[in-house]
Amino acid sequence: MMASALVVGLAGPAWAAPKTLVYCAEGSPENFNAALNTSGTTFDATRPIYDGLVKFERGTTNIVPALAERWDISPDGLTYTFHLRRGVKWQSFKDYKPTRDFNADDVLFSLNRQWKADHPYHSISGGGYAFFKSMGLGDLLKAVEKLDDYTVRVALTKPEAPFLADLAMDFANITSAEYADFLMKKGAPERYDQDPVGTGPFRFVVYQKDAQVRYRRFDEHWGGKTPLDNLVFAITPDAAVRYAKLKAGECHLIPYPNPPDLPAISKDPNLTLMEMEGLNVGYLAFQTLKKPFDDKRVRQAINMAVDRKAILDQVFQGSGRPAKNPIPPGVFGYLADNKDYPYDPAKAKALLAEAGYPNGFETDLYAMPVQRPYNPNARRMAEIIQADLAKIGVKVKIVSFEWGEYRKRIQDGDHQMALYGWTGDNGDPDNFMYNLLGCAAAKTSGSNIAKWCHQPYEDLVLKAKQVPDQAARAKLYEQAQRIFKEEAPWVTIAHSVVFEPVSKKVIGYKQSPFNRHQFDGVDLAE
């Protein structure tokens, strides 16, 4: 099998060190710059290579220093001054060797590339910057200034309570300004996001789409040498094949096992089944700019027509919890007493008639081609929804595309209905409620795939960004959740428990509350 071939292929003088961890990833990265994407497959594949100014302590939501040793925040919350770590080395790649260490120029390059339309790299690789735009950072930033080689000051137009947590996310990774200049002079700037150079614990070696990504330890990492010598992502989309490879010793770790396999995994003496309540939500989004989904009565009717208990039983099989809010229960501000829509096909049909559709209508339903923690089997979920909606006269055509194309189409708003979901990136409700449902994310090709922009909701979540007190922020988010439920841009379906089967040869791996897969600090038993 391929994973065996990968491990064998690492033998020989260049790969003599024995510690090679193989991670059976569920999909291919779109490229190697997280600023350009919102998918977990790309984030996982870029994480070994890069560092940010700050980071989440592995396995927690705690923000700790990374490329910034420390920072100061002004009393009014408008100015952040980052004091950068000295002596941080850049990796080399093929024909490129850095001539200097990491400094403030790299921070300015990485932020300004996403922010400034006239930046020489802004449009390279198609631009997009969905996270940056969805979070409204273009309007939030006032200035990014280099005070000296190791001090950067970021000025904001208004206070932003989650700003530091935002900078710990993958889109804010720091990339090399010198490498960018080198490639631009060579006339090959598109290499920048495909042949990555970072400061992280592993350096990129090779990528074969739909097959593998190889990394080698970066011995000059500022945090010291990580225990693993080599890291391989063996791209294995099928959950059953991932599990077979894990049992055969061809992978050390797999994501997203099939729920029916969980009992057998838990009994395997060679495996550890890790589990954690996921900071996630799976949902069905309506394209609210298209008829008939511009009418909230239609959206409410679909909410009442979908049998979510059947979905939880048949798709999640014990690994999911009913969702009624856009944020999961583990996030502050969760509205526990929000009233959900009942399963009531008769009332749904009456609402459709009231909205002018007594005989129903035809629609598409986009179903994801990959497993995600918030949706272990999107095709099966789509089939259940298709059967449910047929009962109220709505004819559903299920469509799907390759994962990168799927995401592009739903972010562009090509769909009428689409299955999607979200795993929190920073533990803050803003990451769900503004990033997924705010107006900025609806007006761009961002994460608001419902294209829903509702001013009373928008006013609340924008105000919540600027309030420093968490209790006051929570009350604003509670009000926003009531509006969300009434306006029904989604059918909220499930929050899942995230399971990760790991070989007992793996030492020190920690599950992430953000469903990150991170391998610095991880070791293998001899």
XYZ file of C-alpha atoms in Angstrom:
526
model
C 0.000 0.000 0.000
C 1.116 3.549 -0.563
C 1.900 4.440 3.048
C 4.342 1.503 3.202
C 5.949 2.707 0.015
C 6.276 6.162 1.527
C 8.052 4.871 4.590
C 10.338 2.618 2.566
C 11.041 5.540 0.256
C 12.430 7.475 3.187
C 15.280 4.983 3.601
C 18.785 5.672 2.393
C 21.514 8.210 3.249
C 19.314 11.306 2.945
C 16.655 9.793 5.188
C 18.744 7.675 7.502
C 17.153 8.901 10.733
C 14.534 6.377 11.861
C 11.832 8.603 13.327
C 9.310 9.117 10.523
C 5.710 9.729 11.518
C 3.056 9.044 8.863
C -0.224 10.908 9.172
C -3.013 9.648 6.911
C -4.598 12.973 5.953
C -8.134 13.052 4.578
C -7.464 15.377 1.651
C -4.967 17.345 -0.392
C -3.935 20.897 0.461
C -4.930 23.524 -2.078
C -1.494 25.146 -1.753
C 0.935 25.952 1.062
C -0.225 29.346 2.258
C -3.031 29.319 4.820
C -3.839 32.981 4.116
C -5.360 31.916 0.806
C -7.754 29.278 2.161
C -10.191 28.295 4.881
C -9.884 24.504 4.704
C -8.461 22.309 7.436
C -6.535 20.188 4.930
C -4.483 23.221 3.869
C -4.074 24.482 7.426
C -2.773 21.094 8.573
C -0.349 20.899 5.658
C 1.058 24.391 6.235
C 1.282 24.204 10.028
C 4.592 22.277 10.167
C 6.274 24.929 7.995
C 5.317 28.267 9.518
C 5.053 30.228 12.744
C 2.874 33.204 13.627
C 3.495 36.141 15.935
C 1.575 34.269 18.626
C 0.227 30.736 18.816
C -2.091 28.487 20.759
C -0.297 26.317 23.255
C -0.520 22.808 21.864
C -3.716 21.084 23.013
C -5.223 24.225 24.604
C -6.837 27.570 23.787
C -4.078 29.480 25.627
C -2.291 32.162 23.602
C 1.488 32.081 24.042
C 4.436 33.861 22.375
C 5.841 32.626 19.086
C 7.710 34.949 16.695
C 6.738 37.795 19.014
C 8.424 37.319 22.394
C 5.988 39.726 24.029
C 3.488 42.447 23.212
C 1.939 45.556 24.698
C -1.682 46.640 24.258
C -2.646 50.284 24.749
C -5.315 51.048 27.398
C -7.840 52.010 24.694
C -7.292 48.694 22.887
C -6.337 50.419 19.647
C -2.581 49.797 19.504
C -0.654 46.506 19.698
C 3.139 46.655 19.858
C 4.918 43.371 19.122
C 8.497 42.803 20.250
C 9.954 40.241 17.872
C 12.166 37.285 18.662
C 15.786 37.677 17.525
C 17.927 35.040 15.839
C 15.014 33.228 14.142
C 16.268 31.384 11.043
C 14.440 30.973 7.756
C 14.418 27.657 5.953
C 16.018 27.267 2.516
C 14.483 25.614 -0.547
C 15.948 24.358 -3.830
C 17.740 27.364 -5.326
C 16.958 29.753 -2.467
C 19.092 30.363 0.616
C 18.162 33.203 2.984
C 20.723 35.901 3.717
C 19.140 37.226 6.919
C 17.091 36.212 9.942
C 13.384 36.867 10.450
C 12.599 40.524 11.160
C 9.883 43.181 11.027
C 9.936 43.323 7.220
C 8.456 39.817 7.147
C 5.591 40.802 9.447
C 4.754 43.802 7.281
C 4.935 41.690 4.124
C 2.615 38.994 5.513
C -0.081 41.380 6.759
C 0.135 43.906 3.921
C -0.084 41.201 1.262
C -3.584 40.414 2.513
C -4.546 44.014 3.257
C -3.192 46.188 0.445
C -4.595 45.752 -3.058
C -1.458 47.392 -4.543
C 0.911 44.989 -2.767
C 3.008 43.169 -5.416
C 1.901 39.774 -4.090
C -1.744 40.622 -3.368
C -3.075 38.946 -6.522
C -0.518 36.126 -6.738
C -2.138 32.660 -6.506
C -5.521 34.248 -7.051
C -5.525 36.276 -3.835
C -8.823 35.788 -2.090
C -7.776 35.969 1.572
C -11.151 34.681 2.742
C -10.324 34.735 6.454
C -8.828 38.222 6.369
C -11.858 39.586 4.502
C -14.519 37.603 6.347
C -13.242 38.896 9.665
C -13.368 42.504 8.478
C -9.650 43.029 9.010
C -9.364 45.304 5.995
C -11.496 47.889 7.769
C -10.106 47.104 11.209
C -6.448 47.788 10.423
C -5.385 51.423 10.475
C -1.611 51.029 10.201
C 1.059 48.333 10.352
C 4.363 50.041 11.132
C 7.966 48.944 11.532
C 9.430 50.839 14.487
C 12.757 49.041 14.108
C 13.931 45.628 12.847
C 12.422 43.873 15.863
C 9.416 46.020 16.786
C 6.108 46.233 14.915
C 3.173 48.430 15.876
C -0.334 47.596 14.666
C -2.960 50.329 14.987
C -6.672 49.519 14.796
C -9.591 51.719 13.805
C -11.637 50.415 16.747
C -11.142 48.019 19.657
C -11.319 44.347 18.680
C -11.628 41.971 21.630
C -10.589 38.805 19.720
C -7.688 40.412 17.807
C -4.827 38.627 19.567
C -6.607 35.269 19.267
C -7.161 36.015 15.577
C -3.410 36.422 15.100
C -2.841 32.927 16.516
C -4.816 31.480 13.584
C -3.137 29.956 10.547
C -4.078 32.736 8.114
C -1.763 35.044 10.101
C 1.362 32.905 9.602
C 4.464 34.960 8.869
C 6.116 34.358 5.504
C 9.428 35.602 4.109
C 9.697 38.995 2.413
C 13.180 38.166 1.127
C 12.001 34.927 -0.500
C 9.156 36.839 -2.145
C 11.612 39.365 -3.605
C 13.873 36.541 -4.804
C 11.050 34.813 -6.682
C 9.684 38.048 -8.123
C 13.122 38.859 -9.582
C 13.251 35.357 -11.078
C 9.856 35.936 -12.693
C 8.324 33.066 -10.694
C 6.231 34.631 -7.908
C 3.638 31.807 -8.180
C 6.220 29.479 -6.600
C 5.844 31.388 -3.333
C 2.714 29.537 -2.248
C 3.663 26.170 -3.768
C 7.327 25.885 -2.699
C 7.008 27.243 0.844
C 9.739 28.667 3.065
C 8.970 29.265 6.725
C 10.483 29.419 10.198
C 8.565 26.399 11.537
C 9.735 23.093 13.042
C 9.644 21.192 9.715
C 10.700 22.238 6.246
C 8.815 21.306 3.125
C 10.403 18.668 0.844
C 7.911 17.555 -1.812
C 4.208 17.425 -2.624
C 2.465 14.961 -4.924
C -1.199 15.946 -5.245
C -3.616 13.326 -3.898
C -0.666 11.183 -2.811
C 1.727 12.660 -0.250
C 3.428 15.635 1.350
C 6.897 15.103 2.824
C 8.626 17.241 5.421
C 12.035 17.091 7.095
C 12.884 18.463 10.511
C 14.266 22.007 10.466
C 17.220 21.718 12.798
C 17.640 25.483 13.234
C 14.126 26.082 14.519
C 14.084 28.776 17.201
C 12.203 26.453 19.537
C 14.823 23.720 19.262
C 14.818 20.463 17.342
C 11.507 18.623 17.381
C 11.908 14.867 18.127
C 10.704 13.595 14.732
C 13.194 13.536 11.895
C 10.630 13.209 9.130
C 6.923 13.768 8.715
C 4.759 12.348 5.916
C 1.161 13.203 5.091
C -0.180 10.170 3.204
C -3.313 11.545 1.538
C -6.087 8.986 2.035
C -9.610 10.320 1.445
C -11.489 7.105 2.291
C -12.055 6.572 6.030
C -12.124 2.788 5.703
C -8.768 2.803 3.905
C -7.295 5.119 6.557
C -8.383 2.715 9.274
C -6.963 -0.283 7.378
C -3.615 1.506 7.039
C -3.601 2.373 10.728
C -4.248 -1.249 11.718
C -1.501 -2.399 9.349
C 1.001 0.004 10.872
C 1.222 2.068 7.690
C -0.062 5.201 9.446
C 0.537 6.380 12.995
C -2.513 8.628 13.204
C -5.757 9.128 11.287
C -8.519 11.759 11.414
C -12.272 11.264 11.115
C -12.828 7.530 11.571
C -16.155 6.078 10.474
C -18.514 6.060 13.484
C -19.285 2.308 13.084
C -15.546 1.560 13.493
C -15.235 3.288 16.870
C -16.051 0.237 19.076
C -13.411 -1.896 17.329
C -10.835 0.899 17.498
C -11.416 1.347 21.227
C -10.700 -2.367 21.803
C -7.519 -2.554 19.695
C -4.519 -3.016 22.054
C -2.207 -1.234 19.604
C -4.314 1.911 19.356
C -5.444 4.763 21.563
C -8.817 6.303 20.711
C -8.576 9.961 21.708
C -11.798 11.963 21.960
C -12.785 15.552 22.678
C -15.967 17.597 22.514
C -15.513 19.516 19.282
C -15.740 23.295 18.996
C -17.679 22.823 15.779
C -21.038 23.031 14.072
C -22.422 21.262 11.018
C -25.217 22.952 9.103
C -27.275 23.259 5.946
C -26.953 26.786 4.539
C -29.478 28.490 2.268
C -28.290 30.900 -0.413
C -30.478 33.724 0.858
C -29.932 35.974 -2.183
C -31.642 33.418 -4.435
C -35.327 32.599 -4.643
C -37.057 30.966 -2.893
C -34.559 31.212 -0.032
C -34.771 35.001 0.135
C -38.076 34.396 1.994
C -37.511 33.444 5.618
C -40.790 31.497 5.649
C -39.258 29.079 3.146
C -36.123 28.791 5.282
C -38.230 28.176 8.387
C -40.253 25.542 6.527
C -37.124 23.620 5.554
C -35.987 23.794 9.188
C -39.231 22.098 10.222
C -39.092 19.527 7.409
C -35.624 18.119 8.173
C -35.580 15.255 10.662
C -32.366 16.044 12.485
C -32.777 13.177 14.938
C -32.664 10.759 11.998
C -29.481 12.463 10.784
C -27.867 12.176 14.211
C -28.847 8.502 14.459
C -27.880 7.450 10.947
C -24.931 9.708 10.139
C -23.278 10.507 13.474
C -24.183 7.226 15.193
C -23.514 8.471 18.696
C -20.736 10.923 17.850
C -22.972 13.982 17.442
C -25.073 16.288 19.592
C -28.071 18.299 18.313
C -27.177 21.852 17.292
C -29.559 24.771 17.648
C -27.131 27.699 17.668
C -24.303 28.734 15.345
C -21.821 28.335 18.213
C -21.198 25.137 20.186
C -21.932 24.816 23.921
C -18.244 25.094 24.858
C -18.017 28.705 23.660
C -18.959 31.567 25.985
C -22.219 33.313 25.127
C -23.945 30.083 24.044
C -27.726 30.550 24.408
C -28.892 27.355 26.086
C -32.594 28.295 26.123
C -32.828 29.278 22.456
C -35.964 27.668 21.021
C -35.310 25.330 18.114
C -37.627 24.435 15.233
C -39.653 21.260 15.810
C -39.779 18.474 13.252
C -43.219 19.216 11.786
C -43.666 18.416 8.056
C -47.353 19.450 8.083
C -46.553 22.911 9.426
C -43.616 23.150 6.994
C -45.918 22.455 4.061
C -48.389 25.094 5.292
C -45.586 27.665 5.567
C -44.474 26.905 2.015
C -48.034 27.482 0.799
C -48.165 30.781 2.694
C -44.917 31.801 0.982
C -46.416 31.030 -2.436
C -45.138 27.500 -2.977
C -48.128 25.204 -2.317
C -46.692 22.583 -4.660
C -43.123 22.959 -3.485
C -40.222 23.771 -5.814
C -37.002 22.316 -7.219
C -33.588 23.031 -5.747
C -30.027 21.773 -5.615
C -28.223 20.564 -2.516
C -24.432 20.638 -2.485
C -22.957 17.713 -0.532
C -19.326 17.810 0.598
C -16.976 15.201 -0.941
C -14.870 14.825 2.214
C -15.365 13.844 5.831
C -15.109 16.622 8.345
C -15.534 16.478 12.125
C -18.879 18.251 11.825
C -20.091 15.917 9.045
C -18.828 12.329 8.846
C -20.908 11.442 5.771
C -22.302 14.368 3.805
C -23.671 12.200 0.996
C -25.789 10.160 3.404
C -26.926 13.341 5.162
C -27.940 14.830 1.816
C -29.956 11.721 0.954
C -31.869 11.939 4.257
C -32.612 15.622 3.640
C -33.648 14.844 0.057
C -36.181 12.258 1.293
C -37.464 14.595 4.025
C -38.037 17.482 1.629
C -39.791 15.253 -0.915
C -42.525 14.840 1.712
C -43.343 18.557 1.469
C -43.094 18.716 -2.323
C -39.528 20.007 -2.584
C -37.505 18.134 -5.219
C -33.816 18.070 -4.381
C -30.935 17.363 -6.754
C -27.760 16.359 -4.892
C -24.526 17.625 -6.462
C -20.883 17.560 -5.415
C -17.430 18.551 -6.611
C -13.791 18.033 -5.702
C -13.174 19.668 -2.299
C -11.336 22.758 -3.526
C -13.887 23.351 -6.275
C -16.742 22.695 -3.820
C -15.482 25.355 -1.441
C -14.914 27.862 -4.234
C -18.421 27.387 -5.600
C -20.223 27.746 -2.285
C -18.107 30.742 -1.279
C -18.997 32.332 -4.619
C -22.678 31.568 -3.924
C -23.327 29.211 -6.846
C -25.501 26.883 -4.752
C -29.084 27.075 -3.544
C -28.530 24.861 -0.501
C -25.208 23.485 0.732
C -23.939 21.265 3.521
C -21.009 22.809 5.316
C -19.698 23.416 8.786
C -17.035 25.031 10.899
C -14.498 24.148 13.537
C -13.550 27.091 15.731
C -10.132 28.608 15.161
C -9.621 30.598 18.332
C -12.269 29.784 20.964
C -14.066 33.107 20.557
C -17.762 33.314 19.501
C -16.799 36.002 16.996
C -15.016 33.302 14.978
C -18.389 31.671 14.350
C -20.917 34.467 14.574
C -19.166 37.155 12.562
C -16.882 35.080 10.370
C -19.733 32.795 9.224
C -22.721 35.156 9.354
C -21.426 38.726 9.168
C -22.013 41.051 6.245
C -18.334 41.346 5.299
C -18.148 37.588 4.795
C -21.354 37.649 2.725
C -20.207 40.362 0.356
C -16.923 38.669 -0.501
C -16.125 35.098 -1.461
C -15.844 34.424 2.245
C -17.145 32.015 4.835
C -20.733 33.326 4.940
C -22.017 30.904 2.319
C -25.631 31.802 3.177
C -24.866 35.301 1.819
C -27.053 36.487 4.692
C -26.576 40.106 5.740
C -29.109 41.168 8.372
C -28.485 44.553 9.955
C -29.989 43.957 13.447
C -27.793 40.858 13.781
C -24.791 42.665 12.291
C -25.092 45.566 14.745
C -24.985 43.180 17.719
C -21.963 41.147 16.616
C -20.033 44.266 15.610
C -20.704 45.804 19.016
C -19.601 42.559 20.700
C -16.217 42.847 18.988
C -15.538 46.155 20.723
C -16.671 45.365 24.270
C -13.775 44.220 26.477
C -15.950 42.650 29.210
C -16.725 39.011 28.431
C -20.045 38.947 30.296
C -21.285 41.973 28.351
C -20.118 40.394 25.098
C -21.974 37.183 25.985
C -25.277 39.056 26.372
C -24.878 40.601 22.923
C -24.184 37.198 21.395
C -27.255 35.762 23.117
C -29.436 38.420 21.485
C -27.812 37.730 18.127
C -28.541 34.006 18.424
C -32.261 34.692 18.894
C -32.269 36.764 15.695
C -30.328 34.041 13.873
C -32.900 31.430 14.828
C -35.841 33.577 13.762
C -34.283 34.504 10.409
C -33.078 30.910 9.789
C -30.216 31.322 7.281
C -29.176 27.759 8.242
C -30.589 24.495 9.411
C -28.304 23.849 12.373
C -27.651 20.114 12.502
C -24.949 18.884 14.886
C -21.938 19.472 17.061
C -19.682 16.443 16.992
C -17.350 14.660 19.323
C -13.968 14.498 17.593
C -12.298 11.089 17.663
C -8.679 10.479 16.690
C -7.228 6.944 16.614
C -3.490 7.004 17.336
C -0.866 4.273 17.353
C 0.509 3.553 20.796
C 3.964 4.103 19.295
C 3.160 7.831 19.203
C 4.368 9.826 22.206
C 3.192 13.292 23.193
C 0.474 13.922 20.610
C -2.283 16.214 21.904
C -5.754 16.709 20.523
C -6.554 20.283 19.668
C -9.832 21.981 20.651
C -9.656 23.556 17.169
C -9.189 20.175 15.474
C -5.656 21.076 14.429
C -3.216 18.284 13.669
C 0.148 19.406 14.974
C 3.326 17.363 15.190
C 6.035 19.518 16.737
C 6.876 18.057 20.140
C 5.587 14.616 19.085
C 7.885 11.578 19.284
C 7.839 7.898 18.307
C 8.790 5.003 20.549
C 11.961 3.279 19.413
